[in-house]
mmCIF file of N, CA, C and O in Angstrom:
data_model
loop_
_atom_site.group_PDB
_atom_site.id
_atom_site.type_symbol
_atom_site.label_atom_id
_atom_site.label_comp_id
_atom_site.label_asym_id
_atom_site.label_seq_id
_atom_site.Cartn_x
_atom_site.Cartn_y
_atom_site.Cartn_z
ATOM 1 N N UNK A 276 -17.703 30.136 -37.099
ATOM 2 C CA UNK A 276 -17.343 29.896 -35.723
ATOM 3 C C UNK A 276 -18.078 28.645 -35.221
ATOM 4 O O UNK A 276 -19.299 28.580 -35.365
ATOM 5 N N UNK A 277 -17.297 27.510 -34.557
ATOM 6 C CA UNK A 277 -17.748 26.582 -34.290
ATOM 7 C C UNK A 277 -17.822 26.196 -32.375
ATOM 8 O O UNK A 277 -16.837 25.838 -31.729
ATOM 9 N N UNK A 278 -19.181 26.384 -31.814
ATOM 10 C CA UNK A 278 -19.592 26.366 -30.472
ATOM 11 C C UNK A 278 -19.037 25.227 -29.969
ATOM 12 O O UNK A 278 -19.220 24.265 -30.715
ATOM 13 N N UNK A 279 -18.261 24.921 -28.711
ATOM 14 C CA UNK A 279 -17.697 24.086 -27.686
ATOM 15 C C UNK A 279 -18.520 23.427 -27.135
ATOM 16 O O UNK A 279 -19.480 24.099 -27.510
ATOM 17 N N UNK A 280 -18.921 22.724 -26.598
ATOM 18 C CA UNK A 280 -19.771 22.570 -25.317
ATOM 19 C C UNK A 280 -18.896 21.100 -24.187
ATOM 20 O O UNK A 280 -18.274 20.094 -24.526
ATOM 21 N N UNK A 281 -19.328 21.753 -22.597
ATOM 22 C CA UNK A 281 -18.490 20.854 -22.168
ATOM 23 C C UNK A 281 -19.669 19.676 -21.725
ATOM 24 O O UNK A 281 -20.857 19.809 -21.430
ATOM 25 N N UNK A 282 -18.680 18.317 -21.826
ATOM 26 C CA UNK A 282 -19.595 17.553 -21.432
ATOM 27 C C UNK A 282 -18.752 16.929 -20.336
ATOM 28 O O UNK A 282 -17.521 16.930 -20.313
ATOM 29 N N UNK A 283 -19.633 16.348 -19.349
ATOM 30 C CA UNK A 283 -19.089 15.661 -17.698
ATOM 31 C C UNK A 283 -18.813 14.823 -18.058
ATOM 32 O O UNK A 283 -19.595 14.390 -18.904
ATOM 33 N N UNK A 284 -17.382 13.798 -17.720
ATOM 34 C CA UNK A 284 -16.794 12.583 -18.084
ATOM 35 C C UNK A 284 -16.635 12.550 -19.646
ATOM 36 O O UNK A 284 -16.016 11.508 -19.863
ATOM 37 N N UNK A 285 -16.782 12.915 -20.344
ATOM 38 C CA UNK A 285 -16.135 13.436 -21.799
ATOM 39 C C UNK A 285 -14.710 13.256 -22.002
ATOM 40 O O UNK A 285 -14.146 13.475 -20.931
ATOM 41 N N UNK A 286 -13.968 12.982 -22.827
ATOM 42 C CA UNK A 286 -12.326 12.524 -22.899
ATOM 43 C C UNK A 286 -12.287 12.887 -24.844
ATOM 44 O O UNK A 286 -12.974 12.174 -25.576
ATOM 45 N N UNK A 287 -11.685 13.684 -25.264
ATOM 46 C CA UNK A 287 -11.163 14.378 -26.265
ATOM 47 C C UNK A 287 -9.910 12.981 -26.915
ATOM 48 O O UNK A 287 -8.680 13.028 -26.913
ATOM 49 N N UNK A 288 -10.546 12.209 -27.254
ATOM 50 C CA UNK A 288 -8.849 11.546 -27.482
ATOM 51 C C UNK A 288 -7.688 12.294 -28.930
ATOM 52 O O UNK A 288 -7.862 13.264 -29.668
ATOM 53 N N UNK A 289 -6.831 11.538 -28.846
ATOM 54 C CA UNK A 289 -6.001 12.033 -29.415
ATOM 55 C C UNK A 289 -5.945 11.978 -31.532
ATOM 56 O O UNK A 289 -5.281 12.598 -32.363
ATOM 57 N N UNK A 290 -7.207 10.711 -31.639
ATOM 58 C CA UNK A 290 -7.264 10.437 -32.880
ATOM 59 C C UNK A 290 -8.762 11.291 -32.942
ATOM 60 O O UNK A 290 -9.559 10.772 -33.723
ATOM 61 N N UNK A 291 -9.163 12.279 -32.375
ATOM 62 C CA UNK A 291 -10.088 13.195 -32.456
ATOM 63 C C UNK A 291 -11.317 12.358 -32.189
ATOM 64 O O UNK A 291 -12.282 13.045 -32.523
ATOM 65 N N UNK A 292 -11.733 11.138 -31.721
ATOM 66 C CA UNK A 292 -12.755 10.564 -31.260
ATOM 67 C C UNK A 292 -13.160 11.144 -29.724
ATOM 68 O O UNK A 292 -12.419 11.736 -28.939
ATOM 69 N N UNK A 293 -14.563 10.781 -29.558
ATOM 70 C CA UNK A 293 -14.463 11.147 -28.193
ATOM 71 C C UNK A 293 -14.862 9.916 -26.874
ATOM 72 O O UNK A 293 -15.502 8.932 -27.245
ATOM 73 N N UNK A 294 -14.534 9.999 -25.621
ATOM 74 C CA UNK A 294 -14.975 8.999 -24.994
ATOM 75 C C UNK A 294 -15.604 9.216 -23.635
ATOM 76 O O UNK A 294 -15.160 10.031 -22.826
ATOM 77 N N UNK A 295 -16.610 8.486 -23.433
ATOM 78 C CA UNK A 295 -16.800 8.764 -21.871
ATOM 79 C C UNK A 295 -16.353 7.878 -20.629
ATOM 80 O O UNK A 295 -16.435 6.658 -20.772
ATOM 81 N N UNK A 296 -15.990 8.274 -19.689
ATOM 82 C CA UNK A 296 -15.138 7.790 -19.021
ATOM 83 C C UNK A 296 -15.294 8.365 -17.656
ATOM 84 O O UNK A 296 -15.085 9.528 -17.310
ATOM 85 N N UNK A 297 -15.720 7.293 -16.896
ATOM 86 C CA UNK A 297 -16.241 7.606 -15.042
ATOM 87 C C UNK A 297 -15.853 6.602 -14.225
ATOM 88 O O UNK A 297 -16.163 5.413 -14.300
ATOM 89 N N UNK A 298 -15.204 7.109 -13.496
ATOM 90 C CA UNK A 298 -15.111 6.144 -12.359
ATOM 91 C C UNK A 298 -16.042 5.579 -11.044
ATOM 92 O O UNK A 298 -16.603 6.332 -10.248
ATOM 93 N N UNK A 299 -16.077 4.223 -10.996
ATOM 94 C CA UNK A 299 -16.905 3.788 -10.867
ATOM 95 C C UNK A 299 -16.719 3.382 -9.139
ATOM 96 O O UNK A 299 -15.909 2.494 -8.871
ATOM 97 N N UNK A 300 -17.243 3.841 -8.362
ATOM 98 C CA UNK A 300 -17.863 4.282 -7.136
ATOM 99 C C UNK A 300 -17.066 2.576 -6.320
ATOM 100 O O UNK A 300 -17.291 1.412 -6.651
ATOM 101 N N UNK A 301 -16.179 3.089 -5.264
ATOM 102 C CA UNK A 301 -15.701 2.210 -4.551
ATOM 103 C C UNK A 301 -16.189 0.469 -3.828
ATOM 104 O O UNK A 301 -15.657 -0.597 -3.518
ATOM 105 N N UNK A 302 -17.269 0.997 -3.851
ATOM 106 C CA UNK A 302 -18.483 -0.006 -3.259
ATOM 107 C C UNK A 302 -18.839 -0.904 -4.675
ATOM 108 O O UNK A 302 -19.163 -2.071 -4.455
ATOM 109 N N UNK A 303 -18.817 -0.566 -5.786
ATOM 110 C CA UNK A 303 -19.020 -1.882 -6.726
ATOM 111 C C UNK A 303 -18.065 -1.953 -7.640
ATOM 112 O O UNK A 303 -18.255 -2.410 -8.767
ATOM 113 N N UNK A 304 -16.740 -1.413 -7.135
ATOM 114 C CA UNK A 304 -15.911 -1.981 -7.832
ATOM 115 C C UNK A 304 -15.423 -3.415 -7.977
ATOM 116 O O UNK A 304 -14.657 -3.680 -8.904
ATOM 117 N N UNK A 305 -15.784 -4.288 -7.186
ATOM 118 C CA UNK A 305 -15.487 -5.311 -6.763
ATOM 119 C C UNK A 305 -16.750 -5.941 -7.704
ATOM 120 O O UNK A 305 -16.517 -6.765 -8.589
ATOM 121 N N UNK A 306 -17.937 -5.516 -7.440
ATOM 122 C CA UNK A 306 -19.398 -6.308 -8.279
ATOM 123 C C UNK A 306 -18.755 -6.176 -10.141
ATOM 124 O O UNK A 306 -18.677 -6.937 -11.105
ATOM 125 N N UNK A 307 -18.540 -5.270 -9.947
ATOM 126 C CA UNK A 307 -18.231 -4.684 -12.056
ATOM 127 C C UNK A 307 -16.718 -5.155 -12.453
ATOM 128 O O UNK A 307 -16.224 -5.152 -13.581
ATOM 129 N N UNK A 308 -16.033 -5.614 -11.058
ATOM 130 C CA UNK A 308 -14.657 -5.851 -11.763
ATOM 131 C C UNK A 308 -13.649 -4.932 -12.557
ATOM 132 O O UNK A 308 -12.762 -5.433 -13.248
ATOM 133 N N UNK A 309 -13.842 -3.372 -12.416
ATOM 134 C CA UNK A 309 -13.121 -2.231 -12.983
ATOM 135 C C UNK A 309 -13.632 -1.745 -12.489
ATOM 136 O O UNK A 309 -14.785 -1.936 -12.101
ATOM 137 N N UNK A 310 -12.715 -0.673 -12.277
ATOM 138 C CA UNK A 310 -12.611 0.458 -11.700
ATOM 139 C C UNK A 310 -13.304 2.344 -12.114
ATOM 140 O O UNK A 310 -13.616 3.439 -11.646
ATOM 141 N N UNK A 311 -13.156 1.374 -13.522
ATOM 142 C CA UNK A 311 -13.711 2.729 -14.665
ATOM 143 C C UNK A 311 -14.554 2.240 -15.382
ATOM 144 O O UNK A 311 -14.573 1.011 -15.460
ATOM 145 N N UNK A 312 -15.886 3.315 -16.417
ATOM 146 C CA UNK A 312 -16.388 2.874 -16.603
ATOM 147 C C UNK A 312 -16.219 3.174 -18.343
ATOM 148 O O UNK A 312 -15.649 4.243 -18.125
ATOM 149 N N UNK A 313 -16.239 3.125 -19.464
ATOM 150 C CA UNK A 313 -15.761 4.129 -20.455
ATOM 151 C C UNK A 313 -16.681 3.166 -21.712
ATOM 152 O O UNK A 313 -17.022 1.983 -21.701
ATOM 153 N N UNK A 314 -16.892 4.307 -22.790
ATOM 154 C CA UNK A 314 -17.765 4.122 -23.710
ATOM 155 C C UNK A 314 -17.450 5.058 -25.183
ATOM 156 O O UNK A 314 -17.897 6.202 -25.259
ATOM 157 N N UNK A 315 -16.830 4.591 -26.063
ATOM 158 C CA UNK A 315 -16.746 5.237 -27.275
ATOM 159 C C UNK A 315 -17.917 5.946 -27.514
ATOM 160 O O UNK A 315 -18.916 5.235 -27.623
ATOM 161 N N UNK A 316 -18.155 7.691 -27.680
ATOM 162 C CA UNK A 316 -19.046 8.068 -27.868
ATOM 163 C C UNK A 316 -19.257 8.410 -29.759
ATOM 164 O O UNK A 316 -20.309 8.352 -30.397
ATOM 165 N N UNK A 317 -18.304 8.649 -30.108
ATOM 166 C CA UNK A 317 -18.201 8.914 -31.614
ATOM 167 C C UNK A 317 -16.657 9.422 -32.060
ATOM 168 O O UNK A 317 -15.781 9.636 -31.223
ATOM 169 N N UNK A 318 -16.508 9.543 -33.164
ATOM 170 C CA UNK A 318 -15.666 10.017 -33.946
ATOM 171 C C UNK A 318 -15.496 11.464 -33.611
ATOM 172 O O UNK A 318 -14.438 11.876 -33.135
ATOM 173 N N UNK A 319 -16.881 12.522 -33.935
ATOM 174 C CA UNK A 319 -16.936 13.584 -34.262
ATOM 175 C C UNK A 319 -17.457 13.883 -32.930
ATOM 176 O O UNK A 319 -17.772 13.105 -32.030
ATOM 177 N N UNK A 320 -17.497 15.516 -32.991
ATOM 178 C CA UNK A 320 -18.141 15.852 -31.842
ATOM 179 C C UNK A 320 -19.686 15.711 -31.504
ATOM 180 O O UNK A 320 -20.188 15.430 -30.416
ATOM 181 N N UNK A 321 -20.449 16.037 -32.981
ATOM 182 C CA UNK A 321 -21.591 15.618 -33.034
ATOM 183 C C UNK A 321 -21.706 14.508 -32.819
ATOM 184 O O UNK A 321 -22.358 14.476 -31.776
ATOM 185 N N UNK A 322 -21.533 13.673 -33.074
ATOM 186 C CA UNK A 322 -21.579 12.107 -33.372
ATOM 187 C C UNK A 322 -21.619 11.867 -31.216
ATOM 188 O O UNK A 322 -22.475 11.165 -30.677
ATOM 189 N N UNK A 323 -20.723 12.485 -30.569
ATOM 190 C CA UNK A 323 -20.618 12.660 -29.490
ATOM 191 C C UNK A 323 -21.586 13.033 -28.871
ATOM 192 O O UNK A 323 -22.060 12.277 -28.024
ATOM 193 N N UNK A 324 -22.087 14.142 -29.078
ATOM 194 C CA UNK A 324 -23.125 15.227 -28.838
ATOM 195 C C UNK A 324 -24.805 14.342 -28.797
ATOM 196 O O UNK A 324 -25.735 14.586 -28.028
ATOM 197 N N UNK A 325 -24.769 13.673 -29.498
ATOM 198 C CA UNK A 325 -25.747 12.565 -29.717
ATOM 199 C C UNK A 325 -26.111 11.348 -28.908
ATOM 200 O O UNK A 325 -27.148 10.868 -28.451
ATOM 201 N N UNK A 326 -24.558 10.986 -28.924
ATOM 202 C CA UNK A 326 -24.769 9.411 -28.239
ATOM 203 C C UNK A 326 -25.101 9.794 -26.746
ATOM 204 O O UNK A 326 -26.030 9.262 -26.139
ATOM 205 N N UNK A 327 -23.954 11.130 -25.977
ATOM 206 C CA UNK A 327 -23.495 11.189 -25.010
ATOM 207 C C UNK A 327 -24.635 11.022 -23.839
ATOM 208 O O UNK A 327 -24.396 10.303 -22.869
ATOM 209 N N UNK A 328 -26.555 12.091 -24.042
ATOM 210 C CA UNK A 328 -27.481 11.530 -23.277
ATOM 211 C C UNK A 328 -27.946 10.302 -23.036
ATOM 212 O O UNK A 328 -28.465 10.118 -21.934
ATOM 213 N N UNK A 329 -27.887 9.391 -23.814
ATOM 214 C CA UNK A 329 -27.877 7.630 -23.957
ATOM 215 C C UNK A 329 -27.245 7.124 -22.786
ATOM 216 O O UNK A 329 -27.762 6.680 -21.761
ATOM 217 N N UNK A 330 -25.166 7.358 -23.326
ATOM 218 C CA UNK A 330 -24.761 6.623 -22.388
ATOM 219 C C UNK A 330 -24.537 7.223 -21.142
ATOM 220 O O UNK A 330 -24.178 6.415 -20.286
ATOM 221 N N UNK A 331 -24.664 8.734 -20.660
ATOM 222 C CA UNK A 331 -24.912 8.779 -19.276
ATOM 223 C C UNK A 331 -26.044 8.466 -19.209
ATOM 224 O O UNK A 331 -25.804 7.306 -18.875
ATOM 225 N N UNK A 332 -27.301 8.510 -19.247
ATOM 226 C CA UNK A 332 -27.932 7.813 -18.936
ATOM 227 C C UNK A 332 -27.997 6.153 -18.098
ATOM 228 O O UNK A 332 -28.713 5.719 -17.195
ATOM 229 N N UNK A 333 -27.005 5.619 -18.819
ATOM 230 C CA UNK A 333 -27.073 4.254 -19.128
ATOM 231 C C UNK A 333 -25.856 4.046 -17.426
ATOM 232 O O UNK A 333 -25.881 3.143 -16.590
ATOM 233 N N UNK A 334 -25.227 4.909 -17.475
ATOM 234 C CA UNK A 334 -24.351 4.642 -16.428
ATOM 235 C C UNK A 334 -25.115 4.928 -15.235
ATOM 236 O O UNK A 334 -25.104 4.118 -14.308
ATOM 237 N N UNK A 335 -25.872 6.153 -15.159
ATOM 238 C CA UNK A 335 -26.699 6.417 -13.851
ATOM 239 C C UNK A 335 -27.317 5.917 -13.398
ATOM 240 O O UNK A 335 -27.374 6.001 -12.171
ATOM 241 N N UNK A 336 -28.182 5.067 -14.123
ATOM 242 C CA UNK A 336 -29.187 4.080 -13.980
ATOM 243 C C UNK A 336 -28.822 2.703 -13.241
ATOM 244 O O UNK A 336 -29.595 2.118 -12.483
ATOM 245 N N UNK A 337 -26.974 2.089 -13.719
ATOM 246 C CA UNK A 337 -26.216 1.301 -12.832
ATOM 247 C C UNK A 337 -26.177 1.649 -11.391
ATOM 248 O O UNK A 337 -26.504 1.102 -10.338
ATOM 249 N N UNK A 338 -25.490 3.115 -11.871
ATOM 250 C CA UNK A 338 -25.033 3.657 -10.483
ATOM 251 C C UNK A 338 -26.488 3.343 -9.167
ATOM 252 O O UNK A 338 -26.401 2.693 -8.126
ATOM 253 N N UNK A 339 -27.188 3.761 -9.488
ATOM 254 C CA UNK A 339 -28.324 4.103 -8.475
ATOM 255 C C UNK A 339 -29.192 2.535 -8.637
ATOM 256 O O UNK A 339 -30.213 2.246 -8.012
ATOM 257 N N UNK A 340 -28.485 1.653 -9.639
ATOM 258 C CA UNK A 340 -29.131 0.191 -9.323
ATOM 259 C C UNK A 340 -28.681 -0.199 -7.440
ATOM 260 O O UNK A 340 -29.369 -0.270 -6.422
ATOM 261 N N UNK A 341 -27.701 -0.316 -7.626
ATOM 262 C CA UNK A 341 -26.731 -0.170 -6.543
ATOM 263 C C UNK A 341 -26.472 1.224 -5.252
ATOM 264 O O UNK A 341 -25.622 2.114 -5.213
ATOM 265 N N UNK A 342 -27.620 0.888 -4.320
ATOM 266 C CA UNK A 342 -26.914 1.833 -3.379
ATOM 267 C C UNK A 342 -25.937 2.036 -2.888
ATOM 268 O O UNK A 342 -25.140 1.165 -3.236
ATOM 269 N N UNK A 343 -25.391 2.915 -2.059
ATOM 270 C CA UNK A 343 -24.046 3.087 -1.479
ATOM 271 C C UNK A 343 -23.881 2.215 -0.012
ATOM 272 O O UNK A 343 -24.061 2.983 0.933
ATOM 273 N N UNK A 344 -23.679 1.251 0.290
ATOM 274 C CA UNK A 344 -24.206 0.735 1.541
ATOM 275 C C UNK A 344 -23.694 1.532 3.245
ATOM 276 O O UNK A 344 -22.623 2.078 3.511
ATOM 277 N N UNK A 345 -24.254 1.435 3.661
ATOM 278 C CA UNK A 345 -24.634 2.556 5.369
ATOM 279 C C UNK A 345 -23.688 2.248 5.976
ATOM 280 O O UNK A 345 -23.357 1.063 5.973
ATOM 281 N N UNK A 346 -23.156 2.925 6.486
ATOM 282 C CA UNK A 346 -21.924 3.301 7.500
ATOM 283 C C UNK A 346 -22.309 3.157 9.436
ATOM 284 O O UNK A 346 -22.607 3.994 10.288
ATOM 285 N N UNK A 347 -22.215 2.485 9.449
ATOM 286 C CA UNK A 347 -22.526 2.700 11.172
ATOM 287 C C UNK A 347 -22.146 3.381 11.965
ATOM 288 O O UNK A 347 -21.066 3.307 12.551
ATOM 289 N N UNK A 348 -23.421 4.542 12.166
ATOM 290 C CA UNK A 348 -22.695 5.660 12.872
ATOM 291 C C UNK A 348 -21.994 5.456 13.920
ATOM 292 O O UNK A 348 -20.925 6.053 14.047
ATOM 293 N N UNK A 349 -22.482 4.504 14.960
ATOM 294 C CA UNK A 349 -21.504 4.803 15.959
ATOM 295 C C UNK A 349 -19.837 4.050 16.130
ATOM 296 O O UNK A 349 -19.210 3.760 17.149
ATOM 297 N N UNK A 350 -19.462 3.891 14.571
ATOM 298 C CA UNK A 350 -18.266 3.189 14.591
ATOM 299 C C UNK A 350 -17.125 3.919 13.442
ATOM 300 O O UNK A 350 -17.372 3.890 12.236
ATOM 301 N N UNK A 351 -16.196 4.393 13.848
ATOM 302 C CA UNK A 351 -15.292 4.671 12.935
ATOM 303 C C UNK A 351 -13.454 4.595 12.764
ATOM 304 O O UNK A 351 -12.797 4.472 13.797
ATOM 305 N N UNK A 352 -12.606 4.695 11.156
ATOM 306 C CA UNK A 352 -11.849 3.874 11.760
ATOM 307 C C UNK A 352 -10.992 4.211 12.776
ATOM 308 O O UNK A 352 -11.184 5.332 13.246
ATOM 309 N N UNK A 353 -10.058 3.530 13.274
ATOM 310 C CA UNK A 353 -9.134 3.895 13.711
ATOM 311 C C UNK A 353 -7.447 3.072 13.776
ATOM 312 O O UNK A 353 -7.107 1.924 13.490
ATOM 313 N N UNK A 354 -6.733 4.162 14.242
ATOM 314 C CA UNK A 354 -5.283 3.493 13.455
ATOM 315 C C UNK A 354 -4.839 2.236 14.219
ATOM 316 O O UNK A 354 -4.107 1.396 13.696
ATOM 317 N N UNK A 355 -5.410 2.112 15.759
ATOM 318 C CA UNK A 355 -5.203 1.887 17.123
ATOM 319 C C UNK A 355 -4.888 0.045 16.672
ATOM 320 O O UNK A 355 -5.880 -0.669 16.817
ATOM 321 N N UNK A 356 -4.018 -0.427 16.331
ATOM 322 C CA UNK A 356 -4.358 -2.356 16.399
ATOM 323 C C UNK A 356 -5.145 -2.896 17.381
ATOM 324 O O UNK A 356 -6.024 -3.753 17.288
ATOM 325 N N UNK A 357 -4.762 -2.341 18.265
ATOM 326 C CA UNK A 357 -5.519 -3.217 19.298
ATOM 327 C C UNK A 357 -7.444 -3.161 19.440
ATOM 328 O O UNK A 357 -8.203 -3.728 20.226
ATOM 329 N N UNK A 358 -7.694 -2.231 18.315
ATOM 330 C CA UNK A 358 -8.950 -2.028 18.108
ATOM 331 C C UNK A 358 -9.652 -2.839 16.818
ATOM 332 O O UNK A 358 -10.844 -3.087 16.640
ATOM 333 N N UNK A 359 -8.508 -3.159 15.993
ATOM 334 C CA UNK A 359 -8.789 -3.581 14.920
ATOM 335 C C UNK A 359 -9.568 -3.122 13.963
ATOM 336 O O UNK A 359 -10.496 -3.564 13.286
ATOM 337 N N UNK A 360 -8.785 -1.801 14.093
ATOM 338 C CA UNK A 360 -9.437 -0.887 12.577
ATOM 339 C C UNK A 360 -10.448 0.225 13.324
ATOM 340 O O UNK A 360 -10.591 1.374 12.906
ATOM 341 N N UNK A 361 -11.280 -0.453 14.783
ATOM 342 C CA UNK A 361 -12.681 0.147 14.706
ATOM 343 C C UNK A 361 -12.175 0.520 16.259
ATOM 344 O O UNK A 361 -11.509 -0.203 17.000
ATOM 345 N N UNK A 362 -12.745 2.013 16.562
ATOM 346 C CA UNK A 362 -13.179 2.526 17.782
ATOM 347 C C UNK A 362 -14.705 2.917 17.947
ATOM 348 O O UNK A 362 -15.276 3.195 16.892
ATOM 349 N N UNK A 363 -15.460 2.981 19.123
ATOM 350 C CA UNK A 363 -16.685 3.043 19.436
ATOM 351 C C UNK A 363 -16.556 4.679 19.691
ATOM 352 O O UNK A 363 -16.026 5.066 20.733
ATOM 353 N N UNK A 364 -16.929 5.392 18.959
ATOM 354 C CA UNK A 364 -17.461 6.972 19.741
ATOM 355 C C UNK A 364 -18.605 7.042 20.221
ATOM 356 O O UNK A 364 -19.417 6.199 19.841
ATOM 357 N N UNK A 365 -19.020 8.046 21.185
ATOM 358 C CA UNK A 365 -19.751 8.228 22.133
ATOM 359 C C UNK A 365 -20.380 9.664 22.251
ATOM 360 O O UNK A 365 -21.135 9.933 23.185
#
């Protein structure tokens, strides 16, 4: 009997390799130029099982290079044109 294990952002492909694959946070999509982030982890599952702490690793460490930048509370959007996107709440 051979144990499963699930892994987060993990992708099963179809030639039995595996891949990791995350999408990459709205705010630096524009800095990284894609949208996704993806990384051949191995052939096998082991081979997977191995690499896979590395390259999350390797992605988190981007992620949190980069904060999420601050929202101004007292502004949000709105559909209104004549506001231009933004109403003031109160």
């Amino acid at each position: 009997m051979t144990a499963r294990f699930a892994m987060k952002y993990v992708k099963n492909l179809k030639d039995g390799s595996y891949k990791y694959r995350r999408r990459v946070p709205d705010h630096l999509q524009k800095v990284f130029g894609k949208s996704e982030f993806s990384s051949l982890l191995g052939r096998t599952e082991e081979e997977a099982l191995r690499a896979y702490p590395d390259v999350h690793e390797h992605f988190e460490r981007i992620i949190k290079t980069f904060p999420t930048p601050p929202q101004h509370p007292k502004l949000r959007l709105s559909k209104n044109k004549s506001t231009l996107g933004f109403s003031r709440s109160v």
